[in-house]
Amino acid sequence: MSTKGLPKTAASIRSAAVIGSGVMGAGIAAHLANAGMRVLLLDVVPRQLTAEEERQGLTLADAKVRSRLALAAVARMAKAQPAQLYDAAWSTRIKAGNLEDDLAALGDADWIIEAVVERLDVKREVLAAIASVRRPGTLVSTNTSGLSAGAMVAGLSEEFRRHFAATHFFNPPRYMKLVEIVPTASTDPAVAGLLKEVCEKRLGKGVVIAKDTPNFIANRIGSYGMLVTLEDTLAFGLTVEEADALTGPAMGRPKTATFRMLDLVGLDTLLHVVDNVRERSEDAAERAVFARPPVLEKLVAAGRLGEKSGAGFYRKVKGAGGSVIESLNLGTMEYGAQRAISSPIIDASKSAKGAAAKVRALLRTDPSDRYAKFAWSTIKRTLLYSAAQLHAIADSIADVDRAMRWGFNWELGPFELWDAIGLRESVARMKTEGEDVPAWVSELLEAGHESFYKEADNIRSYAAGVSYKLEERESDSISLTGLKASGRTILATSGASLIDIGDDVACLEFHSPNNAIGGDILSAIRLSAAEVASNWRGLVIANEGRNFCVGANLMLLLMEAQNGEWDEVEDIIRYFQSSMLQLKRLERPVVAAPHRMTLGGGVEACLPADRIIYSPETYFGLVETGVGLIPAGGGSKEAAALAASRTVAGGDLQPQLNAMFETIALAKASSSGFEVSKLGFMRPQDTVIMRQDARIAEAKRAVLELDRAGYAAPAEQAIRVAGREGKAVLKVGVQAMRLSGHISEHDELIAGKLGHVLAGGDVRAGAEVSEPYLLDLECEAFLSLCGERKTQERMSHMLRTGKPLRN
């Protein structure tokens, strides 16, 4: 087919338009702006004035009123929580308008996304309006959670239909990885390919290609799983909290499990999804499964829609001791206090390592147990349904598994889960229990195969009929898990591993609990530095954990402090500092690639690197004051150096010192990789990569680039400081905050210690000090604060609750 006028690459998509400024439309528009696109956001023209508009003397003819819906959506973006934009200032990339006055402007867009209400008639009307003004070759897509994309464009021109597909973003669009692209029978393959490229490379998404069937892949299987869980909860006589204890992390799924997830999604939303499948399915058995559950109908009829209405399967009520979460009794439909759920089966699952081991423990610890029977029933039914619907909803089991991992945050997709519990063994049990196993699964076993996936040399293949196909791999991503499985580990401690990632580049991966830095990680850093210096071209510091690093091992520090083992505490700090210096002085290039929570010691592990490649979702900050301490693993020293580097030679250090002091004293952390620059931690050589999956490969490329350029390790630097005069200025500001009641007496003490270090102590203003000198100041301040009772209380409270204590 001809693609004349079609943008050639993802980079060609510079402008976009979104029709519909509701939750999804606004979220999509914001994320397009995150990707650097110019965005036009349109909605309908209001037919009535608001009370505020009447007070202002506005009329329905005023532009401010006519574009009210889109203008309000853009205004909300800057304040939304969780944030929709990587930087609130980027709302200026979005122009608000309306479908009457600004319809013609769609002719300037490279990509138009329709995101109006989930009604086929409304979508058809909007798409027809788009067709009337769109220029030939422009991409058009619909954001729908399961309506027929083909039915939406029936009757429109062939050229329009060739350039149209569904792009199903998951909510919230910034944070959820999955986008399902759903071509219609008329969609040009080049168009589907370009949409996939732009979603992956520009928007940083994980894309699966779905078929144009009810609810596509993830919602089809996910909603079925929720329905059978509800059905089995009633059949086995479980409470909602018992079912959630079994269908969350114990099955390799999020903590929200089933009923908490339903409350988040909205019970009315689930009924809409259920109705869509039932009404469009041609299978009588499937229509029966997707019948409306009476429990859901009762709750929705009573206005109990979940979190958005304040009550669903759970509700929050205020008690004498604060807010309390109550759960719904499915028999009486009344709420009552939750009870803690425990059993040998759940305990066995909790103690197992990894999703595969957890689910095996859940099913095999005591198969006769009621909880195990429930778990087996819900898993079995979901697996069989996934297999039965495979060819209707997707082209491969790999797409199904990716959709469930990325769209529902399952650790294992259904076919990966089936492999984990044992394909042959579980199918035999299913058949013994009288279940109909899809013929293609039986044929796979009869051909002598034992699993849906096979892996060799870090390359995974998936079952396609009775043969196997290589799984598609992105050329710009590196899997540390796969490399380790193929024997590429160079060395390892209990908390970290050094991995060969190719081209004579090694990657240091943290893998302690929460990737908190302790002696095991520091030992690995030192061993890795020595190894890389002798045998490798450079080092990447990155991992695939939930978070890059949440800080230092606070428990160890607290125990030593409470026992008065001050020599031990000092040894820990000195060991940390010298390990970071070893990274900084390494005679090979070092590039860090942090993601998500990168706090305290995690920041200190990044700042010695020659470059930092940030994921857009990086929450970066030196937050030690929240536990009554200051950064002492080189973080305060690096912060002082950064402040000095931003001051013109001989210029006033105070403004940069004040900004850095405020950032650290108030324990500020970025809400995105792009916001790191606002906190003062980003250096000219550091970058943010939109596609998180590519950050390790990008860091490797940076290492090779530095190596080819003739890398030389940085020499020890002399750091210009503000001295006693600069410290005095900081002290005045801190005292004012204390006197006005904004901070506590202990906050004032901590801030004074921090200011002393950042200003370089009591030297004269403008003096140059050495790195070891500042490290000594860090260590002294840290040790003195560790001895404070209120600091130890803060540390203990953080370990118990995960929240800071203001004392």
mmCIF file of C-alpha atoms in Angstrom, residues 65-364:
data_model
loop_
_atom_site.group_PDB
_atom_site.id
_atom_site.type_symbol
_atom_site.label_atom_id
_atom_site.label_comp_id
_atom_site.label_asym_id
_atom_site.label_seq_id
_atom_site.Cartn_x
_atom_site.Cartn_y
_atom_site.Cartn_z
ATOM 1 C CA VAL A 65 -15.796 29.598 28.232
ATOM 2 C CA ARG A 66 -15.852 27.801 24.896
ATOM 3 C CA SER A 67 -12.525 26.070 25.635
ATOM 4 C CA ARG A 68 -13.208 25.740 29.357
ATOM 5 C CA LEU A 69 -12.916 21.937 29.550
ATOM 6 C CA ALA A 70 -9.532 21.719 27.874
ATOM 7 C CA LEU A 71 -8.198 24.814 29.665
ATOM 8 C CA ALA A 72 -9.184 23.341 33.025
ATOM 9 C CA ALA A 73 -7.509 20.032 32.146
ATOM 10 C CA VAL A 74 -4.232 21.797 31.287
ATOM 11 C CA ALA A 75 -4.417 23.853 34.503
ATOM 12 C CA ARG A 76 -4.891 20.669 36.561
ATOM 13 C CA MET A 77 -1.816 19.027 34.992
ATOM 14 C CA ALA A 78 0.619 21.317 36.786
ATOM 15 C CA LYS A 79 -0.829 20.315 40.167
ATOM 16 C CA ALA A 80 -1.874 16.708 39.519
ATOM 17 C CA GLN A 81 -0.845 14.004 41.981
ATOM 18 C CA PRO A 82 0.612 11.712 40.901
ATOM 19 C CA ALA A 83 2.213 14.192 38.495
ATOM 20 C CA GLN A 84 1.217 13.849 34.838
ATOM 21 C CA LEU A 85 4.113 15.949 33.542
ATOM 22 C CA TYR A 86 7.815 15.323 34.077
ATOM 23 C CA ASP A 87 8.136 19.078 34.605
ATOM 24 C CA ALA A 88 5.103 21.208 35.492
ATOM 25 C CA ALA A 89 6.416 23.981 33.216
ATOM 26 C CA TRP A 90 5.882 21.705 30.226
ATOM 27 C CA SER A 91 2.139 22.398 30.362
ATOM 28 C CA THR A 92 3.048 25.316 28.060
ATOM 29 C CA ARG A 93 3.640 22.727 25.320
ATOM 30 C CA ILE A 94 -0.125 22.081 25.319
ATOM 31 C CA LYS A 95 -2.585 24.447 23.671
ATOM 32 C CA ALA A 96 -6.202 24.143 24.767
ATOM 33 C CA GLY A 97 -9.127 24.625 22.403
ATOM 34 C CA ASN A 98 -12.523 23.283 21.427
ATOM 35 C CA LEU A 99 -13.974 21.099 18.681
ATOM 36 C CA GLU A 100 -15.871 23.919 16.983
ATOM 37 C CA ASP A 101 -13.447 26.828 16.834
ATOM 38 C CA ASP A 102 -10.230 24.794 16.537
ATOM 39 C CA LEU A 103 -11.282 21.777 14.484
ATOM 40 C CA ALA A 104 -9.425 23.007 11.400
ATOM 41 C CA ALA A 105 -6.170 23.124 13.382
ATOM 42 C CA LEU A 106 -6.166 19.302 13.310
ATOM 43 C CA GLY A 107 -4.882 19.678 9.764
ATOM 44 C CA ASP A 108 -1.500 20.704 11.197
ATOM 45 C CA ALA A 109 -1.070 17.659 13.457
ATOM 46 C CA ASP A 110 1.185 14.699 12.661
ATOM 47 C CA TRP A 111 -0.824 12.401 14.951
ATOM 48 C CA ILE A 112 -4.419 12.765 16.109
ATOM 49 C CA ILE A 113 -5.667 10.722 19.084
ATOM 50 C CA GLU A 114 -9.371 10.458 19.805
ATOM 51 C CA ALA A 115 -9.951 9.871 23.537
ATOM 52 C CA VAL A 116 -13.618 10.673 24.116
ATOM 53 C CA VAL A 117 -16.205 8.710 26.090
ATOM 54 C CA GLU A 118 -16.376 4.928 25.544
ATOM 55 C CA ARG A 119 -19.426 4.984 23.298
ATOM 56 C CA LEU A 120 -19.206 3.746 19.734
ATOM 57 C CA ASP A 121 -21.667 6.306 18.384
ATOM 58 C CA VAL A 122 -19.791 9.228 19.935
ATOM 59 C CA LYS A 123 -16.437 7.974 18.722
ATOM 60 C CA ARG A 124 -17.750 7.517 15.184
ATOM 61 C CA GLU A 125 -19.068 11.067 15.171
ATOM 62 C CA VAL A 126 -15.748 12.516 16.377
ATOM 63 C CA LEU A 127 -13.705 10.455 13.896
ATOM 64 C CA ALA A 128 -15.919 11.660 11.048
ATOM 65 C CA ALA A 129 -15.252 15.248 12.145
ATOM 66 C CA ILE A 130 -11.504 14.531 12.199
ATOM 67 C CA ALA A 131 -11.729 13.056 8.690
ATOM 68 C CA SER A 132 -13.280 16.285 7.404
ATOM 69 C CA VAL A 133 -10.205 18.398 8.229
ATOM 70 C CA ARG A 134 -7.260 16.007 8.537
ATOM 71 C CA ARG A 135 -4.554 16.186 5.896
ATOM 72 C CA PRO A 136 -3.858 12.928 3.965
ATOM 73 C CA GLY A 137 -1.174 10.761 5.546
ATOM 74 C CA THR A 138 -1.798 11.937 9.117
ATOM 75 C CA LEU A 139 -1.861 9.180 11.726
ATOM 76 C CA VAL A 140 -5.159 8.816 13.589
ATOM 77 C CA SER A 141 -5.785 6.527 16.538
ATOM 78 C CA THR A 142 -8.464 5.919 19.119
ATOM 79 C CA ASN A 143 -7.838 5.355 22.786
ATOM 80 C CA THR A 144 -10.332 2.670 23.741
ATOM 81 C CA SER A 145 -10.213 -0.059 26.346
ATOM 82 C CA GLY A 146 -12.062 -2.565 24.203
ATOM 83 C CA LEU A 147 -14.529 -1.210 21.641
ATOM 84 C CA SER A 148 -14.162 -2.395 18.045
ATOM 85 C CA ALA A 149 -11.660 -0.171 16.255
ATOM 86 C CA GLY A 150 -12.885 -1.406 12.882
ATOM 87 C CA ALA A 151 -16.485 -0.518 13.645
ATOM 88 C CA MET A 152 -15.474 3.046 14.513
ATOM 89 C CA VAL A 153 -14.236 3.848 10.996
ATOM 90 C CA ALA A 154 -16.694 1.857 8.922
ATOM 91 C CA GLY A 155 -17.883 4.135 6.154
ATOM 92 C CA LEU A 156 -14.877 6.481 6.237
ATOM 93 C CA SER A 157 -12.499 6.692 3.280
ATOM 94 C CA GLU A 158 -10.001 3.970 2.494
ATOM 95 C CA GLU A 159 -7.130 6.419 2.942
ATOM 96 C CA PHE A 160 -8.377 7.331 6.429
ATOM 97 C CA ARG A 161 -8.871 3.679 7.401
ATOM 98 C CA ARG A 162 -5.345 2.791 6.226
ATOM 99 C CA HIS A 163 -3.900 5.393 8.597
ATOM 100 C CA PHE A 164 -6.069 4.446 11.578
ATOM 101 C CA ALA A 165 -5.659 2.011 14.494
ATOM 102 C CA ALA A 166 -6.441 1.810 18.205
ATOM 103 C CA THR A 167 -3.736 2.848 20.669
ATOM 104 C CA HIS A 168 -4.924 1.677 24.073
ATOM 105 C CA PHE A 169 -2.966 3.536 26.764
ATOM 106 C CA PHE A 170 -3.252 2.236 30.313
ATOM 107 C CA ASN A 171 -4.038 4.630 33.131
ATOM 108 C CA PRO A 172 -2.181 6.678 34.244
ATOM 109 C CA PRO A 173 -0.504 7.136 30.828
ATOM 110 C CA ARG A 174 2.749 8.538 32.221
ATOM 111 C CA TYR A 175 3.389 5.630 34.581
ATOM 112 C CA MET A 176 1.829 2.536 33.000
ATOM 113 C CA LYS A 177 4.147 0.856 30.539
ATOM 114 C CA LEU A 178 1.645 -0.904 28.284
ATOM 115 C CA VAL A 179 0.173 0.408 25.058
ATOM 116 C CA GLU A 180 -1.900 -2.065 23.048
ATOM 117 C CA ILE A 181 -1.859 -1.226 19.343
ATOM 118 C CA VAL A 182 -4.876 -2.684 17.595
ATOM 119 C CA PRO A 183 -4.832 -2.552 13.786
ATOM 120 C CA THR A 184 -8.088 -3.010 11.915
ATOM 121 C CA ALA A 185 -8.473 -5.127 8.768
ATOM 122 C CA SER A 186 -7.772 -1.923 6.777
ATOM 123 C CA THR A 187 -4.763 -0.602 8.706
ATOM 124 C CA ASP A 188 -1.610 -0.300 6.617
ATOM 125 C CA PRO A 189 1.124 -2.444 8.276
ATOM 126 C CA ALA A 190 3.509 0.520 7.886
ATOM 127 C CA VAL A 191 1.133 2.620 9.979
ATOM 128 C CA ALA A 192 0.967 0.011 12.743
ATOM 129 C CA GLY A 193 4.761 -0.198 12.629
ATOM 130 C CA LEU A 194 5.166 3.562 12.896
ATOM 131 C CA LEU A 195 2.724 3.775 15.824
ATOM 132 C CA LYS A 196 4.702 1.027 17.556
ATOM 133 C CA GLU A 197 7.955 2.889 16.945
ATOM 134 C CA VAL A 198 6.683 6.225 18.245
ATOM 135 C CA CYS A 199 5.122 4.658 21.353
ATOM 136 C CA GLU A 200 8.309 2.760 22.158
ATOM 137 C CA LYS A 201 11.014 5.239 21.223
ATOM 138 C CA ARG A 202 9.347 8.593 21.845
ATOM 139 C CA LEU A 203 6.949 7.734 24.653
ATOM 140 C CA GLY A 204 9.054 5.019 26.319
ATOM 141 C CA LYS A 205 6.233 2.461 26.274
ATOM 142 C CA GLY A 206 6.084 -1.302 25.958
ATOM 143 C CA VAL A 207 3.925 -2.171 22.966
ATOM 144 C CA VAL A 208 1.994 -5.312 22.105
ATOM 145 C CA ILE A 209 -0.041 -5.823 18.957
ATOM 146 C CA ALA A 210 -3.555 -6.988 19.829
ATOM 147 C CA LYS A 211 -6.401 -8.215 17.667
ATOM 148 C CA ASP A 212 -9.606 -6.230 17.271
ATOM 149 C CA THR A 213 -11.650 -8.362 19.659
ATOM 150 C CA PRO A 214 -13.553 -7.347 22.822
ATOM 151 C CA ASN A 215 -11.243 -5.707 25.398
ATOM 152 C CA PHE A 216 -8.147 -6.759 23.445
ATOM 153 C CA ILE A 217 -5.519 -8.673 25.501
ATOM 154 C CA ALA A 218 -4.864 -7.321 28.992
ATOM 155 C CA ASN A 219 -8.391 -6.242 29.926
ATOM 156 C CA ARG A 220 -9.846 -9.429 28.448
ATOM 157 C CA ILE A 221 -7.704 -11.717 30.603
ATOM 158 C CA GLY A 222 -7.487 -9.365 33.567
ATOM 159 C CA SER A 223 -11.242 -8.897 33.857
ATOM 160 C CA TYR A 224 -11.800 -12.631 33.484
ATOM 161 C CA GLY A 225 -9.299 -13.250 36.285
ATOM 162 C CA MET A 226 -11.117 -10.804 38.544
ATOM 163 C CA LEU A 227 -14.488 -12.400 37.814
ATOM 164 C CA VAL A 228 -13.334 -15.931 38.573
ATOM 165 C CA THR A 229 -11.585 -14.709 41.728
ATOM 166 C CA LEU A 230 -14.844 -13.145 42.912
ATOM 167 C CA GLU A 231 -16.744 -16.306 42.000
ATOM 168 C CA ASP A 232 -14.219 -18.555 43.773
ATOM 169 C CA THR A 233 -14.093 -16.271 46.816
ATOM 170 C CA LEU A 234 -17.809 -16.886 47.274
ATOM 171 C CA ALA A 235 -17.592 -20.594 46.379
ATOM 172 C CA PHE A 236 -14.794 -21.293 48.882
ATOM 173 C CA GLY A 237 -16.300 -19.076 51.583
ATOM 174 C CA LEU A 238 -13.345 -16.666 51.756
ATOM 175 C CA THR A 239 -13.366 -13.076 52.917
ATOM 176 C CA VAL A 240 -12.159 -10.329 50.614
ATOM 177 C CA GLU A 241 -8.995 -9.893 52.690
ATOM 178 C CA GLU A 242 -8.306 -13.643 52.521
ATOM 179 C CA ALA A 243 -8.675 -13.580 48.741
ATOM 180 C CA ASP A 244 -6.392 -10.538 48.505
ATOM 181 C CA ALA A 245 -3.762 -12.222 50.683
ATOM 182 C CA LEU A 246 -3.711 -15.108 48.182
ATOM 183 C CA THR A 247 -3.984 -13.237 44.872
ATOM 184 C CA GLY A 248 -1.361 -10.538 45.476
ATOM 185 C CA PRO A 249 2.412 -11.064 45.817
ATOM 186 C CA ALA A 250 1.800 -14.732 46.670
ATOM 187 C CA MET A 251 0.803 -15.168 43.005
ATOM 188 C CA GLY A 252 3.423 -12.752 41.693
ATOM 189 C CA ARG A 253 0.904 -9.930 41.393
ATOM 190 C CA PRO A 254 0.748 -6.414 42.931
ATOM 191 C CA LYS A 255 -0.114 -5.790 46.593
ATOM 192 C CA THR A 256 -3.458 -4.418 45.430
ATOM 193 C CA ALA A 257 -4.303 -8.061 44.574
ATOM 194 C CA THR A 258 -7.930 -8.415 43.381
ATOM 195 C CA PHE A 259 -10.443 -6.522 45.494
ATOM 196 C CA ARG A 260 -8.213 -3.554 46.263
ATOM 197 C CA MET A 261 -7.462 -3.380 42.548
ATOM 198 C CA LEU A 262 -11.193 -3.445 41.738
ATOM 199 C CA ASP A 263 -11.738 -0.533 44.097
ATOM 200 C CA LEU A 264 -8.962 1.401 42.349
ATOM 201 C CA VAL A 265 -10.290 0.636 38.868
ATOM 202 C CA GLY A 266 -13.906 1.334 39.788
ATOM 203 C CA LEU A 267 -16.636 -1.291 40.078
ATOM 204 C CA ASP A 268 -18.749 0.480 37.466
ATOM 205 C CA THR A 269 -15.781 0.364 35.096
ATOM 206 C CA LEU A 270 -15.461 -3.390 35.538
ATOM 207 C CA LEU A 271 -19.171 -3.825 34.782
ATOM 208 C CA HIS A 272 -18.660 -1.837 31.570
ATOM 209 C CA VAL A 273 -15.793 -4.157 30.568
ATOM 210 C CA VAL A 274 -17.850 -7.240 31.474
ATOM 211 C CA ASP A 275 -20.789 -6.015 29.422
ATOM 212 C CA ASN A 276 -18.553 -5.304 26.422
ATOM 213 C CA VAL A 277 -17.174 -8.836 26.301
ATOM 214 C CA ARG A 278 -20.547 -10.492 26.924
ATOM 215 C CA GLU A 279 -22.355 -8.467 24.277
ATOM 216 C CA ARG A 280 -19.667 -8.951 21.611
ATOM 217 C CA SER A 281 -18.661 -12.557 22.301
ATOM 218 C CA GLU A 282 -19.933 -15.319 20.037
ATOM 219 C CA ASP A 283 -19.099 -18.040 22.592
ATOM 220 C CA ALA A 284 -22.054 -19.004 24.826
ATOM 221 C CA ALA A 285 -19.732 -20.325 27.564
ATOM 222 C CA GLU A 286 -17.768 -17.081 27.605
ATOM 223 C CA ARG A 287 -20.945 -15.013 27.701
ATOM 224 C CA ALA A 288 -22.008 -17.010 30.758
ATOM 225 C CA VAL A 289 -18.706 -16.333 32.516
ATOM 226 C CA PHE A 290 -19.042 -12.620 31.746
ATOM 227 C CA ALA A 291 -22.513 -12.360 33.247
ATOM 228 C CA ARG A 292 -22.852 -9.461 35.676
ATOM 229 C CA PRO A 293 -21.975 -10.682 39.213
ATOM 230 C CA PRO A 294 -24.874 -9.854 41.563
ATOM 231 C CA VAL A 295 -22.444 -8.577 44.213
ATOM 232 C CA LEU A 296 -21.054 -6.000 41.787
ATOM 233 C CA GLU A 297 -24.510 -4.950 40.652
ATOM 234 C CA LYS A 298 -25.605 -4.400 44.261
ATOM 235 C CA LEU A 299 -22.543 -2.340 45.098
ATOM 236 C CA VAL A 300 -22.829 -0.169 41.986
ATOM 237 C CA ALA A 301 -26.562 0.319 42.501
ATOM 238 C CA ALA A 302 -25.783 1.503 46.045
ATOM 239 C CA GLY A 303 -23.196 3.966 44.743
ATOM 240 C CA ARG A 304 -20.317 1.979 46.212
ATOM 241 C CA LEU A 305 -18.038 2.288 43.195
ATOM 242 C CA GLY A 306 -14.703 1.837 44.946
ATOM 243 C CA GLU A 307 -12.094 4.398 45.872
ATOM 244 C CA LYS A 308 -13.657 7.221 43.834
ATOM 245 C CA SER A 309 -16.868 7.011 45.878
ATOM 246 C CA GLY A 310 -15.197 6.241 49.198
ATOM 247 C CA ALA A 311 -16.471 2.683 49.474
ATOM 248 C CA GLY A 312 -16.379 -0.545 47.485
ATOM 249 C CA PHE A 313 -14.979 -3.825 48.736
ATOM 250 C CA TYR A 314 -13.086 -1.710 51.258
ATOM 251 C CA ARG A 315 -13.771 1.661 52.817
ATOM 252 C CA LYS A 316 -11.827 4.093 54.936
ATOM 253 C CA VAL A 317 -13.498 5.409 58.092
ATOM 254 C CA LYS A 318 -12.241 7.820 60.713
ATOM 255 C CA GLY A 319 -11.880 6.428 64.200
ATOM 256 C CA ALA A 320 -10.596 7.738 67.517
ATOM 257 C CA GLY A 321 -7.049 6.689 66.637
ATOM 258 C CA GLY A 322 -7.166 7.901 63.042
ATOM 259 C CA SER A 323 -8.388 6.423 59.776
ATOM 260 C CA VAL A 324 -9.188 2.712 59.651
ATOM 261 C CA ILE A 325 -9.746 0.495 56.602
ATOM 262 C CA GLU A 326 -12.786 -1.780 56.850
ATOM 263 C CA SER A 327 -13.654 -4.667 54.527
ATOM 264 C CA LEU A 328 -16.950 -5.781 53.030
ATOM 265 C CA ASN A 329 -18.661 -8.909 54.321
ATOM 266 C CA LEU A 330 -19.830 -10.558 51.073
ATOM 267 C CA GLY A 331 -22.695 -12.289 52.874
ATOM 268 C CA THR A 332 -24.230 -9.365 54.748
ATOM 269 C CA MET A 333 -22.900 -6.583 52.469
ATOM 270 C CA GLU A 334 -21.882 -4.709 55.617
ATOM 271 C CA TYR A 335 -18.431 -3.394 56.533
ATOM 272 C CA GLY A 336 -16.367 -4.504 59.486
ATOM 273 C CA ALA A 337 -12.849 -4.500 60.858
ATOM 274 C CA GLN A 338 -10.280 -6.361 58.796
ATOM 275 C CA ARG A 339 -8.448 -9.276 60.325
ATOM 276 C CA ALA A 340 -4.860 -10.265 59.729
ATOM 277 C CA ILE A 341 -4.537 -13.272 57.425
ATOM 278 C CA SER A 342 -1.906 -15.914 58.032
ATOM 279 C CA SER A 343 -1.493 -19.601 57.328
ATOM 280 C CA PRO A 344 1.379 -22.028 56.701
ATOM 281 C CA ILE A 345 0.708 -21.762 52.958
ATOM 282 C CA ILE A 346 0.875 -17.968 52.908
ATOM 283 C CA ASP A 347 3.962 -18.025 55.140
ATOM 284 C CA ALA A 348 5.656 -20.502 52.795
ATOM 285 C CA SER A 349 4.895 -18.255 49.828
ATOM 286 C CA LYS A 350 6.221 -15.169 51.615
ATOM 287 C CA SER A 351 9.513 -16.861 52.452
ATOM 288 C CA ALA A 352 10.069 -18.127 48.897
ATOM 289 C CA LYS A 353 12.308 -16.069 46.629
ATOM 290 C CA GLY A 354 10.895 -14.918 43.308
ATOM 291 C CA ALA A 355 7.416 -15.083 41.801
ATOM 292 C CA ALA A 356 7.826 -18.617 40.399
ATOM 293 C CA ALA A 357 8.891 -20.048 43.753
ATOM 294 C CA LYS A 358 6.142 -18.155 45.590
ATOM 295 C CA VAL A 359 3.328 -19.550 43.474
ATOM 296 C CA ARG A 360 4.769 -23.087 43.660
ATOM 297 C CA ALA A 361 4.834 -22.793 47.455
ATOM 298 C CA LEU A 362 1.260 -21.543 47.446
ATOM 299 C CA LEU A 363 0.040 -24.551 45.473
ATOM 300 C CA ARG A 364 2.235 -27.331 46.806
#
